[in-house]
Coordinates of C-alpha atoms in Angstrom, one line a residue:
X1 CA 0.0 0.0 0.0
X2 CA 2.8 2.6 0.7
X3 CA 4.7 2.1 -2.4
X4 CA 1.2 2.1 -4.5
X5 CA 0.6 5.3 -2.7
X6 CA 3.7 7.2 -3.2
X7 CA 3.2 6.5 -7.0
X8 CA 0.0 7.5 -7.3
X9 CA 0.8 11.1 -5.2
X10 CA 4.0 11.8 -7.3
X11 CA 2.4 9.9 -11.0
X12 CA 5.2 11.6 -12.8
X13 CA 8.2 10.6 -10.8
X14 CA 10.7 8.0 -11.8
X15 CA 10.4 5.5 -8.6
X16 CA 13.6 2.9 -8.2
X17 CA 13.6 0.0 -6.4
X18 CA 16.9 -0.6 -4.6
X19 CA 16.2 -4.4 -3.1
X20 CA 18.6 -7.8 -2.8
X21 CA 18.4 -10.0 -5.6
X22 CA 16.7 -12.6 -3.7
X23 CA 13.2 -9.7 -3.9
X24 CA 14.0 -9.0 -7.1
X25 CA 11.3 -11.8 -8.3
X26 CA 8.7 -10.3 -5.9
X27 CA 9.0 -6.8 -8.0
X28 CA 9.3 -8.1 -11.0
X29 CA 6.5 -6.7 -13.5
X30 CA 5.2 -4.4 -10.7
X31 CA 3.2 -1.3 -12.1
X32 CA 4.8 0.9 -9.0
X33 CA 9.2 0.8 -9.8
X34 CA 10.4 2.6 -13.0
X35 CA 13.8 0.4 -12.2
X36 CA 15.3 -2.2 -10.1
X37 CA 18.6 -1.7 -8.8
X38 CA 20.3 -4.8 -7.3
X39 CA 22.1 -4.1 -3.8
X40 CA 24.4 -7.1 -2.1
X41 CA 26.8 -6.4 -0.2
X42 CA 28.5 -9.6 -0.3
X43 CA 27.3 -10.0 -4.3
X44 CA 29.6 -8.9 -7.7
X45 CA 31.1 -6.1 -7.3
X46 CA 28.4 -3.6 -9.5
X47 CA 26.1 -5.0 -6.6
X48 CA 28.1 -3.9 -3.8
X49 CA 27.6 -0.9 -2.0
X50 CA 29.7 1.8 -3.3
X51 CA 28.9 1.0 -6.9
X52 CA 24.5 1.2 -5.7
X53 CA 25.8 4.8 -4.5
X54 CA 27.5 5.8 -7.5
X55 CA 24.3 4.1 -9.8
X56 CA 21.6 6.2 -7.3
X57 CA 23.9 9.2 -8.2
X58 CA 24.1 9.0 -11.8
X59 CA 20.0 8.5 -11.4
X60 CA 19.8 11.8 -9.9
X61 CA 17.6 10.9 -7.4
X62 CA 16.5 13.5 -4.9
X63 CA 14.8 11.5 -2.4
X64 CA 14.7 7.9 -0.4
X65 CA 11.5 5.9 1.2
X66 CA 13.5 3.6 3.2
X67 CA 11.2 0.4 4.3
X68 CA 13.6 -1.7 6.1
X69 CA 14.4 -0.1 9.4
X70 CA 18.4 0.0 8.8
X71 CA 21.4 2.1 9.1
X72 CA 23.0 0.5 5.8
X73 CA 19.9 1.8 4.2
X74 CA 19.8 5.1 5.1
X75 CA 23.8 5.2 4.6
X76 CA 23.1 4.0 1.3
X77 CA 20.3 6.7 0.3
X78 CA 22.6 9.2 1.6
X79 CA 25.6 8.0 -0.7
X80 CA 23.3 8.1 -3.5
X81 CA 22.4 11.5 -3.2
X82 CA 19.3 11.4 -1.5

């Protein structure tokens, strides 16, 4: 409900999911993310987080809706610009 309620207040903005592979699946053909970015910390390196940063950045996002109630999270929104 939260995500399906962001979307439709802001219908024009470009929502990415940042989720571990394993949820990928879940999202997968979901009418709510514009994109999927794959975060693991122990995963390939473009998975890893400095290189999630670095994607968020180049994505110009401006803000984060952080569901999981964690520091890495929030660390991670805040190295990709948010």
């Amino acid at each position: 409900p939260a995500v399906r309620a962001v979307r439709e207040h802001w219908p024009a903005a470009g929502l990415v999911a940042v989720c571990k592979p394993y949820v990928a699946d879940t999202l997968a053909g979901s009418p709510w993310f514009d994109r999927t970015v794959l975060f693991d910390k122990a995963g390939p390196r473009h998975r890893r987080f400095c290189a999630v940063a670095a994607t968020l950045r180049q994505l110009r996002t401006d803000t984060a809706v952080l569901f999981p109630n964690s520091l890495r999270a929030a660390a991670l929104a805040r190295a990709g610009g948010c």
